[in-house]
Tab-separated table of C-alpha atoms in Angstrom:
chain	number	residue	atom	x	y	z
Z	1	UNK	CA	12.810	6.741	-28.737
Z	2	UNK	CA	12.852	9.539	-26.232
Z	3	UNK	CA	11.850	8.206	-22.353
Z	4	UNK	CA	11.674	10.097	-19.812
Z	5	UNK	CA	10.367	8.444	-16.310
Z	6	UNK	CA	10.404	10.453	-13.037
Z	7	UNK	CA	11.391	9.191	-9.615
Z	8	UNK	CA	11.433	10.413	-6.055
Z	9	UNK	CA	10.504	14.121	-5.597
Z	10	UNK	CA	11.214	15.683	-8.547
Z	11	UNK	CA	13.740	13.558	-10.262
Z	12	UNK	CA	13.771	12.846	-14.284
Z	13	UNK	CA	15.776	10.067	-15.907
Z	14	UNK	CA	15.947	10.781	-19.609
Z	15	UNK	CA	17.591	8.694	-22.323
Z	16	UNK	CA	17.523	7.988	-25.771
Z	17	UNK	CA	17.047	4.107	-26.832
Z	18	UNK	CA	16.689	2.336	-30.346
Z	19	UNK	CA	12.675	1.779	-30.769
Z	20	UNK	CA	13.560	-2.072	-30.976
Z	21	UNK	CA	15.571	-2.251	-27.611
Z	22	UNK	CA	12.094	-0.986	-25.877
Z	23	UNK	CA	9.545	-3.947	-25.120
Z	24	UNK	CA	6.960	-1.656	-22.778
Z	25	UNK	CA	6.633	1.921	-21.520
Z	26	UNK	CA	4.099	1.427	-18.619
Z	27	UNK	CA	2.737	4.674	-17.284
Z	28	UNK	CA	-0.878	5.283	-18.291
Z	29	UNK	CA	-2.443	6.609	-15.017
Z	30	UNK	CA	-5.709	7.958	-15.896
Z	31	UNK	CA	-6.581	12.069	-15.337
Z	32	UNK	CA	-6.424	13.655	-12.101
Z	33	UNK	CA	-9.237	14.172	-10.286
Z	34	UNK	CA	-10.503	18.107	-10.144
Z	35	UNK	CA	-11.465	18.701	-6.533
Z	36	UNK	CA	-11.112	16.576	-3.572
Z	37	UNK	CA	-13.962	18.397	-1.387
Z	38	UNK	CA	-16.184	18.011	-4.223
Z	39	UNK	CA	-15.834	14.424	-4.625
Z	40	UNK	CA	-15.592	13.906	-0.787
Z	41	UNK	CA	-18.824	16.165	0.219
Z	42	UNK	CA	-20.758	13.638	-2.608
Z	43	UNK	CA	-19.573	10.199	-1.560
Z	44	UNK	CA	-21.275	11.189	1.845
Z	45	UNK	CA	-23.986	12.888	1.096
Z	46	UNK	CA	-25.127	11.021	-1.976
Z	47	UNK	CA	-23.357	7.737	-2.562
Z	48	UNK	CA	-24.647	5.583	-5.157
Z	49	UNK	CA	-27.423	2.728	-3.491
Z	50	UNK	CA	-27.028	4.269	0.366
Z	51	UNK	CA	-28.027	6.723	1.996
Z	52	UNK	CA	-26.346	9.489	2.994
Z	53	UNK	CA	-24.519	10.462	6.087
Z	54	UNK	CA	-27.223	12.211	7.578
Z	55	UNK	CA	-30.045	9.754	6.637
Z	56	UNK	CA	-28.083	7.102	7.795
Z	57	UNK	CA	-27.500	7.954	11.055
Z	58	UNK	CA	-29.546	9.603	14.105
Z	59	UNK	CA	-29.163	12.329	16.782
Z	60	UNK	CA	-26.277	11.299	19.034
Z	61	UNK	CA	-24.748	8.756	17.033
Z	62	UNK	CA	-20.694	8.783	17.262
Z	63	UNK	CA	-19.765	8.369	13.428
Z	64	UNK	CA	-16.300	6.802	12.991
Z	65	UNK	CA	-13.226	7.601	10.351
Z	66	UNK	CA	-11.035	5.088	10.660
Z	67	UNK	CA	-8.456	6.848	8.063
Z	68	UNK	CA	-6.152	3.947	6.158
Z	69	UNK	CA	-2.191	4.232	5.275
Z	70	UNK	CA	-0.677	5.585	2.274
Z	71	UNK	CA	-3.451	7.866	0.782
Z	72	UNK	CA	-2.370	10.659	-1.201
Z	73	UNK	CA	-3.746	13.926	-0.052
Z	74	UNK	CA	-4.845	12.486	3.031
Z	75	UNK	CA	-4.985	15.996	4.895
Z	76	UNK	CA	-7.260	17.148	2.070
Z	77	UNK	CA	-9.751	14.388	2.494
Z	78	UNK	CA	-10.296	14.844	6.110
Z	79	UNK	CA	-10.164	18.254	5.652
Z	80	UNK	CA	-13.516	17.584	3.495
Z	81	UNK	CA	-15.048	15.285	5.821
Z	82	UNK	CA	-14.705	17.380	8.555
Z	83	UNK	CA	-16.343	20.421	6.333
Z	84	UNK	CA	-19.249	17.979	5.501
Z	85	UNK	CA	-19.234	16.961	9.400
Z	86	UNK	CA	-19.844	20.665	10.211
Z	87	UNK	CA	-22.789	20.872	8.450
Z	88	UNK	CA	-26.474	21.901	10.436
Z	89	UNK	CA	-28.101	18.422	9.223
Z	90	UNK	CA	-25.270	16.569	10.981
Z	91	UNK	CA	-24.756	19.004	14.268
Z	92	UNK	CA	-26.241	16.555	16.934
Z	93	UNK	CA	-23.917	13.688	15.795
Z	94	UNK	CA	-20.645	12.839	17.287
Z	95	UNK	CA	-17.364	12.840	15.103
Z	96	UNK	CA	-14.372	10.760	15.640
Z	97	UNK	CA	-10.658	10.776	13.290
Z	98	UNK	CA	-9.098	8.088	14.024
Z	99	UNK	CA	-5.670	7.951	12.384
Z	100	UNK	CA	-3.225	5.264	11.954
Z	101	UNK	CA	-0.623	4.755	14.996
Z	102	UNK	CA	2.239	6.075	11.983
Z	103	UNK	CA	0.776	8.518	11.219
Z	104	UNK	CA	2.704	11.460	10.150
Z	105	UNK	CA	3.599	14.564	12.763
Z	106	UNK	CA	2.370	16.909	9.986
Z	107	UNK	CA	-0.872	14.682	9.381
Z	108	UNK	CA	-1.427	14.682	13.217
Z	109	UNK	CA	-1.132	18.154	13.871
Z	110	UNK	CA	-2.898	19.460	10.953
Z	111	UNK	CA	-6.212	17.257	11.918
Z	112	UNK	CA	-6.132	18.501	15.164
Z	113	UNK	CA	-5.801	22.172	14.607
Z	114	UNK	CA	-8.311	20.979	12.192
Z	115	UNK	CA	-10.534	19.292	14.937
Z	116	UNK	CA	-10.064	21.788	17.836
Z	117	UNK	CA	-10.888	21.703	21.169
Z	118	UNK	CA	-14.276	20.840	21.017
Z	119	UNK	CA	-16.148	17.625	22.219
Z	120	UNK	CA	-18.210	16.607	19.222
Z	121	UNK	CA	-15.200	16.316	16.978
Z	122	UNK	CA	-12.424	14.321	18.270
Z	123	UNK	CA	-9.230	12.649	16.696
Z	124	UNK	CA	-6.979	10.145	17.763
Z	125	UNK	CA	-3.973	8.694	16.821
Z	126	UNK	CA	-4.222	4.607	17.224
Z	127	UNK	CA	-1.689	3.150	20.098
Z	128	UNK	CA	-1.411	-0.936	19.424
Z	129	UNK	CA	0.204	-0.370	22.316
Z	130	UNK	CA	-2.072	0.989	24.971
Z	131	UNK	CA	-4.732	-1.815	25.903
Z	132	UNK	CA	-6.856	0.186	27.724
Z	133	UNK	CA	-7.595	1.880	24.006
Z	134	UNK	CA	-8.340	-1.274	22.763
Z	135	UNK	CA	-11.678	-3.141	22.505
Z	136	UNK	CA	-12.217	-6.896	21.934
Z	137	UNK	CA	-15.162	-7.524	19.807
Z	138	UNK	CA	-15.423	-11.405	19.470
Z	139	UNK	CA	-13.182	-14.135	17.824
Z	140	UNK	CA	-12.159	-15.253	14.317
Z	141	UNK	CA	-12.980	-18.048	12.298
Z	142	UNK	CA	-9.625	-19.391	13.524
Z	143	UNK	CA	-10.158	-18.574	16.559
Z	144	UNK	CA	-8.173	-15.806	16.988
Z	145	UNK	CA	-8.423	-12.803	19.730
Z	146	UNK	CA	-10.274	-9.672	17.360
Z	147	UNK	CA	-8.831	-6.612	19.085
Z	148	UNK	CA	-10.004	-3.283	17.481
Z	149	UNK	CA	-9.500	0.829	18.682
Z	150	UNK	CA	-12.206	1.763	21.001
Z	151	UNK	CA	-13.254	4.416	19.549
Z	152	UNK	CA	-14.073	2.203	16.567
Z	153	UNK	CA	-15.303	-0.473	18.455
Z	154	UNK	CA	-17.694	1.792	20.230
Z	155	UNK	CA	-18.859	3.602	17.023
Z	156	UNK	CA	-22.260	3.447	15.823
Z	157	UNK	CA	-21.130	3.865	12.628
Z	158	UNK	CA	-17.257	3.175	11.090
Z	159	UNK	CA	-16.581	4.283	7.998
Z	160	UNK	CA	-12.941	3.461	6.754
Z	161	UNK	CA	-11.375	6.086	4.576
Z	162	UNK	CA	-8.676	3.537	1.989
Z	163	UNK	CA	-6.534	3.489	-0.409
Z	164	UNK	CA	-7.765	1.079	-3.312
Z	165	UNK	CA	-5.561	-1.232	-4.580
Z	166	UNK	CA	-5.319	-4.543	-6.960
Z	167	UNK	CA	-6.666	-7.763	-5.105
Z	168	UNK	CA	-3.404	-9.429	-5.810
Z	169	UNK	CA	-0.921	-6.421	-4.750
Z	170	UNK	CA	2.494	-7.638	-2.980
Z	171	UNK	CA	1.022	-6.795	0.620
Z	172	UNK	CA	-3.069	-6.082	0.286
Z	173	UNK	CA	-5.274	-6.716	3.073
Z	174	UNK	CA	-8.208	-6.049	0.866
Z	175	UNK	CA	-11.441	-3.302	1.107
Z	176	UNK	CA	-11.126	-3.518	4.951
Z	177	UNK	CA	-7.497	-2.560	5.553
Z	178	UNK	CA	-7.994	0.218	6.565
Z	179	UNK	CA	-9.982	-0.615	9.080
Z	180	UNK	CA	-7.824	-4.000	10.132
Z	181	UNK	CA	-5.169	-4.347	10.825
Z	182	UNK	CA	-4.503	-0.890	10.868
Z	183	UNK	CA	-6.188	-0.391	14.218
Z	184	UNK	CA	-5.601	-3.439	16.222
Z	185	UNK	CA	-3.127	-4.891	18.622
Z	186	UNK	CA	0.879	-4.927	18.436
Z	187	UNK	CA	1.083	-8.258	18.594
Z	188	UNK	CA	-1.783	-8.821	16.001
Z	189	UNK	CA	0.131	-6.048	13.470
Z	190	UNK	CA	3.565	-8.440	13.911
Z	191	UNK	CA	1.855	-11.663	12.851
Z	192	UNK	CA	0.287	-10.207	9.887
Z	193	UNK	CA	3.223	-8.487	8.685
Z	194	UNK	CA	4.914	-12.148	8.832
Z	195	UNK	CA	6.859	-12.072	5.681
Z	196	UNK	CA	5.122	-15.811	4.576
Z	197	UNK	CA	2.025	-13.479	3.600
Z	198	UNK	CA	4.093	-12.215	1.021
Z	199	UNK	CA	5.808	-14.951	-0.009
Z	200	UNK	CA	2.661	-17.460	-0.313
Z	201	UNK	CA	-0.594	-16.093	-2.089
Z	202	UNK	CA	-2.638	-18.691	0.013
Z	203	UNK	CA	-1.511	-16.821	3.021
Z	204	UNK	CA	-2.022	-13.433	1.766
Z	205	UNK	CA	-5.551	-14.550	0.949
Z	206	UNK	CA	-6.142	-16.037	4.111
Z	207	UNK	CA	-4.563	-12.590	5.122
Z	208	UNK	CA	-6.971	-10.471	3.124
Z	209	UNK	CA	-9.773	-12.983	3.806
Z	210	UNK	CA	-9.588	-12.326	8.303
Z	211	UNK	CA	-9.351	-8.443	7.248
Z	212	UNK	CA	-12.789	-8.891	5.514
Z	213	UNK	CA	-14.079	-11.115	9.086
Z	214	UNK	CA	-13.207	-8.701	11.114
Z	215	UNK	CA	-15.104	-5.328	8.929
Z	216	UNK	CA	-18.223	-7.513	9.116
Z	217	UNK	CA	-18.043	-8.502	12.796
Z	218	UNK	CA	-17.209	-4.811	13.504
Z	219	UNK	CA	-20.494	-3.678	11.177
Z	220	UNK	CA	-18.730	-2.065	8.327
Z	221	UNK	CA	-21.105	-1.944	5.387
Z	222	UNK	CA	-20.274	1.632	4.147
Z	223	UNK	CA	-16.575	2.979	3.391
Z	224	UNK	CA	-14.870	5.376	1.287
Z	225	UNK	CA	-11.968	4.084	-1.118
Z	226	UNK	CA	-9.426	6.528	-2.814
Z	227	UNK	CA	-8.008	5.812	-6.320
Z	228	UNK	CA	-4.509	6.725	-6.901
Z	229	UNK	CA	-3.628	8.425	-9.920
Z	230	UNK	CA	0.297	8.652	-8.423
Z	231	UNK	CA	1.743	8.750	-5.046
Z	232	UNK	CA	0.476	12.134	-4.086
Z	233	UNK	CA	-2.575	12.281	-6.953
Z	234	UNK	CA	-6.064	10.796	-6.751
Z	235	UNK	CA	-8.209	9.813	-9.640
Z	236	UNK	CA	-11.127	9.082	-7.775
Z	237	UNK	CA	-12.815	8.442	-4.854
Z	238	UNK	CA	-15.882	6.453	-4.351
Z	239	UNK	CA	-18.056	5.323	-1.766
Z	240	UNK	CA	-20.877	2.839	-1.325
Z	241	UNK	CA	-21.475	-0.316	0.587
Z	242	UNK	CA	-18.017	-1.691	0.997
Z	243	UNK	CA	-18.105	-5.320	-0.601
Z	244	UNK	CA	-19.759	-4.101	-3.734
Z	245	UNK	CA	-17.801	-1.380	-4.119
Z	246	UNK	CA	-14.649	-3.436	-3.603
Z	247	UNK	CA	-15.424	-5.482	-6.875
Z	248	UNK	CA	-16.284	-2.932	-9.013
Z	249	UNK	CA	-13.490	-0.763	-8.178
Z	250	UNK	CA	-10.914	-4.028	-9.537
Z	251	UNK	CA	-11.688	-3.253	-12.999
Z	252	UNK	CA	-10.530	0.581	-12.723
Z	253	UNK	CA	-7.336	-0.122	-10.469
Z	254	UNK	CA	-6.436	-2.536	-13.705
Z	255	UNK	CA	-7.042	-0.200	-16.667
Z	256	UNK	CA	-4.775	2.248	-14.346
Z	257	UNK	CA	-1.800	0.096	-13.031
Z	258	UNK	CA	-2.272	-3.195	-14.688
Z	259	UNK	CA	0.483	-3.730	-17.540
Z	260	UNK	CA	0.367	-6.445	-20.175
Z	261	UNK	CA	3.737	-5.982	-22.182
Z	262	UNK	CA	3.944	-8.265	-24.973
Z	263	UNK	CA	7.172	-10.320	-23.241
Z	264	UNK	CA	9.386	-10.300	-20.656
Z	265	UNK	CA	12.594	-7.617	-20.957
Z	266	UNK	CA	16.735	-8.247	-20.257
Z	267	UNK	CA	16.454	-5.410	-17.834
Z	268	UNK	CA	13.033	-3.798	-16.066
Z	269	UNK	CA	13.350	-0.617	-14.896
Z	270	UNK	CA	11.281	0.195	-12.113
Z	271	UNK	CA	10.860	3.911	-10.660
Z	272	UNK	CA	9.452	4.944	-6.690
Z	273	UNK	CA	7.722	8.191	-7.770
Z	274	UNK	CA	6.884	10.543	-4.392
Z	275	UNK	CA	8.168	12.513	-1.775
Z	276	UNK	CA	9.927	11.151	1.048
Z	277	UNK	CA	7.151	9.350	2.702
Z	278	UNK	CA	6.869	6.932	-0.360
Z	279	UNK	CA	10.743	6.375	-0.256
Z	280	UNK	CA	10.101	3.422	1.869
Z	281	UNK	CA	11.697	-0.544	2.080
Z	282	UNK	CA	7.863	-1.438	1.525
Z	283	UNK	CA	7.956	0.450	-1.957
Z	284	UNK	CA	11.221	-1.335	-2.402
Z	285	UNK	CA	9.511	-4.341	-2.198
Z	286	UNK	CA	6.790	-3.724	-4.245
Z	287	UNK	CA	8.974	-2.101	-7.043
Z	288	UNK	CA	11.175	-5.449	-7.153
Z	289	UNK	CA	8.548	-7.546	-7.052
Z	290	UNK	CA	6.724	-5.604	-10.200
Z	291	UNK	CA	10.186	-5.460	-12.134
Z	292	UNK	CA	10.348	-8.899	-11.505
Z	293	UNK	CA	7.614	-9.898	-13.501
Z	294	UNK	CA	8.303	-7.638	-16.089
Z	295	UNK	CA	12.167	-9.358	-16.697
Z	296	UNK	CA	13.222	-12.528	-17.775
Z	297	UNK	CA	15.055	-15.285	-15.463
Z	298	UNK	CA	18.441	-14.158	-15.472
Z	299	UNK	CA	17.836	-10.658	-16.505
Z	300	UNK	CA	18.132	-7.345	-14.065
Z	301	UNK	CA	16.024	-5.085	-12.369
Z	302	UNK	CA	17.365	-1.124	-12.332
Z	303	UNK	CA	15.689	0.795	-9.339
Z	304	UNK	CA	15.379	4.289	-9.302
Z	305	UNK	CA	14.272	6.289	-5.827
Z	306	UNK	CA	15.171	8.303	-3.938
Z	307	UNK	CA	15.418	5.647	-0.979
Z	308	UNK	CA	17.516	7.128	2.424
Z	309	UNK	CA	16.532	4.778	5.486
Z	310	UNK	CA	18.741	3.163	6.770
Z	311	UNK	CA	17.912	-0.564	6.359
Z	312	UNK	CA	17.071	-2.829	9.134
Z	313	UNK	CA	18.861	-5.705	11.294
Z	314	UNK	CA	16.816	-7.656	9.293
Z	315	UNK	CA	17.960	-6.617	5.905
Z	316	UNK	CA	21.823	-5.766	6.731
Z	317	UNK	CA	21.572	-9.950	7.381
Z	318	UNK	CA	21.439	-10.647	3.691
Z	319	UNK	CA	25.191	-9.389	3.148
Z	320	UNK	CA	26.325	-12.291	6.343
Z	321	UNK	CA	27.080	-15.139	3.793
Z	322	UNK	CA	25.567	-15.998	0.094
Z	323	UNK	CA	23.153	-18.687	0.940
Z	324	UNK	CA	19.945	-17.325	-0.231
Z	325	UNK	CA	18.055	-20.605	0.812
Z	326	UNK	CA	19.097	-20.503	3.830
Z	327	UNK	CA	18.705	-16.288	4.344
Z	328	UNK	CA	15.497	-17.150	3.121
Z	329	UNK	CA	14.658	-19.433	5.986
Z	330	UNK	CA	16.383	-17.468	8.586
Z	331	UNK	CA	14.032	-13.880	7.422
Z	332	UNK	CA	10.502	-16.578	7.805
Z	333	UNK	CA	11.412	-16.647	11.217
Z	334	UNK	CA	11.519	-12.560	11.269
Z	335	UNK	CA	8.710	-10.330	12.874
Z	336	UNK	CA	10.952	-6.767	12.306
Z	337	UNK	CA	9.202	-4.001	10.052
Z	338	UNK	CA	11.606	-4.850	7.257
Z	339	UNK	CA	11.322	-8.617	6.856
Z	340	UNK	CA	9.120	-8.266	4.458
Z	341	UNK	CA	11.270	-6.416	2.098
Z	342	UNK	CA	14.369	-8.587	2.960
Z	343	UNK	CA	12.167	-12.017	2.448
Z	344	UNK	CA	11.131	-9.952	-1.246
Z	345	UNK	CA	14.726	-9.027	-1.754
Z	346	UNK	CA	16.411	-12.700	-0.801
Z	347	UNK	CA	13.788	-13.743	-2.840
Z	348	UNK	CA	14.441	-11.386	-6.375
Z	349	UNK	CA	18.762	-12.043	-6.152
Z	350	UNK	CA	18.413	-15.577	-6.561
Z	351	UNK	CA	16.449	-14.723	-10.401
Z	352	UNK	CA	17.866	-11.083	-10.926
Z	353	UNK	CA	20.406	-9.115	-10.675
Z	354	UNK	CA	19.507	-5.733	-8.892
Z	355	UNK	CA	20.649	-2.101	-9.159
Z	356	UNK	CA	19.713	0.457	-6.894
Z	357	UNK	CA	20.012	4.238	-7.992
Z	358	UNK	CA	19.114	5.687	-4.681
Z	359	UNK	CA	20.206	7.977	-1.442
Z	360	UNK	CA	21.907	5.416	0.068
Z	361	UNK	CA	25.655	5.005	0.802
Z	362	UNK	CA	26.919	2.465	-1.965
Z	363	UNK	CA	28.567	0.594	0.524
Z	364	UNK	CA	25.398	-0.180	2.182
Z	365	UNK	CA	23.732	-1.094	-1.424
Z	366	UNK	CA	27.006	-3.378	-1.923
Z	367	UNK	CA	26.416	-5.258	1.746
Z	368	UNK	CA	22.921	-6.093	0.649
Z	369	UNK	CA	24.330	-7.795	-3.028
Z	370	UNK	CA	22.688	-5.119	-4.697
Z	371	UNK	CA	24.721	-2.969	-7.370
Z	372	UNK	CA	24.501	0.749	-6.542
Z	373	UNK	CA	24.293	2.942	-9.438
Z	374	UNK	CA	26.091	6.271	-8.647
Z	375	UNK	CA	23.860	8.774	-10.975
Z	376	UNK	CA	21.478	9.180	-13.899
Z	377	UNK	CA	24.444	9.082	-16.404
Z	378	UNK	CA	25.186	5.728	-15.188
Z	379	UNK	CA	21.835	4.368	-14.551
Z	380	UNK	CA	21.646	4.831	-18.587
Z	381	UNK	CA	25.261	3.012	-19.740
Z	382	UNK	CA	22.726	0.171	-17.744
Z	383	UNK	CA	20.287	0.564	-19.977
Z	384	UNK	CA	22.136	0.917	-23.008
Z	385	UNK	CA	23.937	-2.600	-22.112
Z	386	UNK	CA	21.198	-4.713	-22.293
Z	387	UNK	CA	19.283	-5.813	-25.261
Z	388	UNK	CA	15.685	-5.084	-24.362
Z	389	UNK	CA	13.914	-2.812	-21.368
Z	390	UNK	CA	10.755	-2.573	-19.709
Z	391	UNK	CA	10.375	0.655	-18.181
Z	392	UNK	CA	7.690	0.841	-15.481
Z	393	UNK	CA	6.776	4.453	-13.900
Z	394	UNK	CA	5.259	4.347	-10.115
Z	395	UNK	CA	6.239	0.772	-9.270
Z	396	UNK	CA	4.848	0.761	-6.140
Z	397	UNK	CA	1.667	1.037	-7.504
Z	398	UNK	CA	2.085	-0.581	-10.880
Z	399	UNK	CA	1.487	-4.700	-11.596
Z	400	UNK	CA	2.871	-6.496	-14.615
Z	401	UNK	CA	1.334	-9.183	-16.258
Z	402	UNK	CA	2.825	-10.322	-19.283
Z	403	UNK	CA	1.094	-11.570	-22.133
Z	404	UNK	CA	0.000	-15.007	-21.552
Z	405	UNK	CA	0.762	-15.108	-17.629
Z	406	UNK	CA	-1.843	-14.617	-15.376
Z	407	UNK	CA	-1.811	-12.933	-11.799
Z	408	UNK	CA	-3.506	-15.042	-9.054
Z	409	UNK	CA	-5.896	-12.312	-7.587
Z	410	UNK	CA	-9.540	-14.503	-7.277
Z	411	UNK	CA	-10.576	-13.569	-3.511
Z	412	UNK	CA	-13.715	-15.424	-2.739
Z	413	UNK	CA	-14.905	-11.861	-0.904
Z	414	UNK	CA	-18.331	-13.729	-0.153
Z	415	UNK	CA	-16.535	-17.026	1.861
Z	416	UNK	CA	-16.629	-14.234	4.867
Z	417	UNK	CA	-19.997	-13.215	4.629
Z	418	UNK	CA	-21.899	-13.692	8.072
């Protein structure tokens, strides 16, 4: 059988494999969707059971993007809201961009040319840094401090703009993520990257579950969520009020991405599809954490990106001594951007071996107990060693399941209902 996955930019890895050494091809990603303004101008103006943007607001309100991470064609979307912004129906109301404090230099710059100079349209990029652009809008459940962006805060209407994605993905916050904790504090953005969250589903719930406190404390009820058909494709986007649309939007995300191969595989391979801004230690960590459900104890997990950053303190840690266990307990401890990742990659060497087919130096692979694989021609004398592969096309977006396992992704949404 012929198989052909792509990886990175523009990267193919072809090979040729005996039908019966292939347990799963995974890369059904549904059709691409036709226009972006099309789809954007109707979630606002005519979203199923809500109003639209103009009925739903009045004369003078400020209305509120609060524009999530990761979204493919993110500079196209806003480009549509603004275009529906513009419109006469909606010329007394206030607009506000607010974009993540990451935020790309291209994304930033082409919003504002976008925005202007005027004062009814505004953007701003988020500073977790800057308190005196921060708001605090009332405590948790767990009594925790709720600091949100001003702008949002003082918002008569927020609508977050999101990238969907499956309840129980590696590092999900759930329907409100884009809204927290994408625009709170520094110090609130360190605990919840804390890599236990990824390492404990009862924490990433509990995770997911403050996310969904603080949308209804703020007064989210109506948001926009974008479908990925690939790292820089969309499939859909819908809109509605948020909850609702959160649950119903599960059962698309897992006829997409959601991959039931009949039995675990010797050797997964797992590509990171996308341009450089997907060629990330987070997408590392997602794609080892999908090839490791997709490969027996013992087996191996092939990587293929396009990966060039230069890994963190954090990370360069694992190649100090061989004591995963005790790596393992030394990363909990870590609040870097990275531990994550590391926690995920301590975590996948003591079941898998791992290859990495990337940009990196191989020395630097080799410090991190990973083996580097050189090229395509040798990435393929990998495949051809072991006896069965599971080959698994955007990992980072993917989830494995195999027959008979189950994925622990039953978020009690309602629990943090006011």
């Amino acid at each position: 059988m012929q198989i052909t996955l792509s990886f990175g930019e523009s990267q193919k890895f072809e090979l040729q494999l005996p039908d019966d050494k292939i347990v799963a091809l995974c890369d059904g990603a549904g059709p691409t969707l036709e226009s972006i303004p099309t789809a954007v101008e109707t979630a606002l103006t005519n979203p199923p059971q809500f109003p639209g943007l103009a009925e739903a607001t009045v004369p003078d309100d400020l209305i509120a993007f609060a524009i999530g991470r990761h979204i493919p064609a993110v500079g196209e979307i806003v480009a549509a809201i603004l275009e529906v912004a513009s419109r006469p129906e909606l010329a007394d109301r206030r607009i506000a961009i607010v974009l993540p404090h990451d935020a790309g230099d291209a994304l930033q710059q082409g919003v504002k040319q976008l925005v202007g100079d005027g004062e009814r349209v505004v953007c701003e990029v988020h500073d977790p840094d800057d308190r005196n652009k921060l708001a605090f809008i009332g405590a948790s459940k767990e009594n925790r401090p709720i600091m949100i962006n001003r702008i949002l805060s003082d918002a008569d209407m927020v609508i977050p703009v999101g990238l969907a994605r499956l309840d129980s993905s590696l590092d999900y916050f759930g329907p409100y993520e884009a809204v927290f904790p994408t625009f709170t504090d520094r110090e609130t953005m360190q605990r919840l990257s804390a890599p236990t969250f990824v390492e404990q589903p009862v924490l990433r719930k509990r995770r997911a579950g403050e996310a969904t406190e603080v949308g209804h404390v703020l007064g989210v009820l109506f948001g926009l969520q974008v479908e990925a058909n690939g790292p820089q494709t969309i499939q859909a986007i819908r809109a509605g009020a948020i909850d609702v649309l959160a649950a119903q939007i599960q059962d698309d995300l897992a006829k997409s991405w959601r991959y039931q191969p009949s039995k675990r595989a010797a050797l997964a391979i797992v590509a990171i599809s996308g341009g450089r801004e997907q060629q990330t230690w987070a997408n590392f960590a997602r794609a080892l954490a999908v090839g490791s459900a997709a490969t027996d104890d013992n087996g191996a997990i092939l990587i293929c990106c396009e990966l060039a950053t230069h890994p963190s303190s954090t990370m360069l840690q694992l190649a100090e001594h061989d004591d995963l266990d005790e790596q393992r307990r030394r990363i909990r401890r870590e609040r870097t951007a990275d531990a994550a990742a590391a926690l995920q990659l301590a975590t996948t060497l003591d079941r898998n071996k791992v290859y990495l087919l990337s940009a990196l130096p191989e020395g630097i692979v080799d410090e991190l107990n990973m083996a580097p694989v050189a090229n395509l021609d040798e990435a393929r004398k990998v495949c051809e060693y072991y006896e069965s592969c599971t080959f698994i096309a955007h990992g980072q977006l993917a989830e494995v399941a195999v027959e008979g396992e189950e994925i622990s992704s039953d978020i009690d949404w309602d629990q943090y209902a006011l």
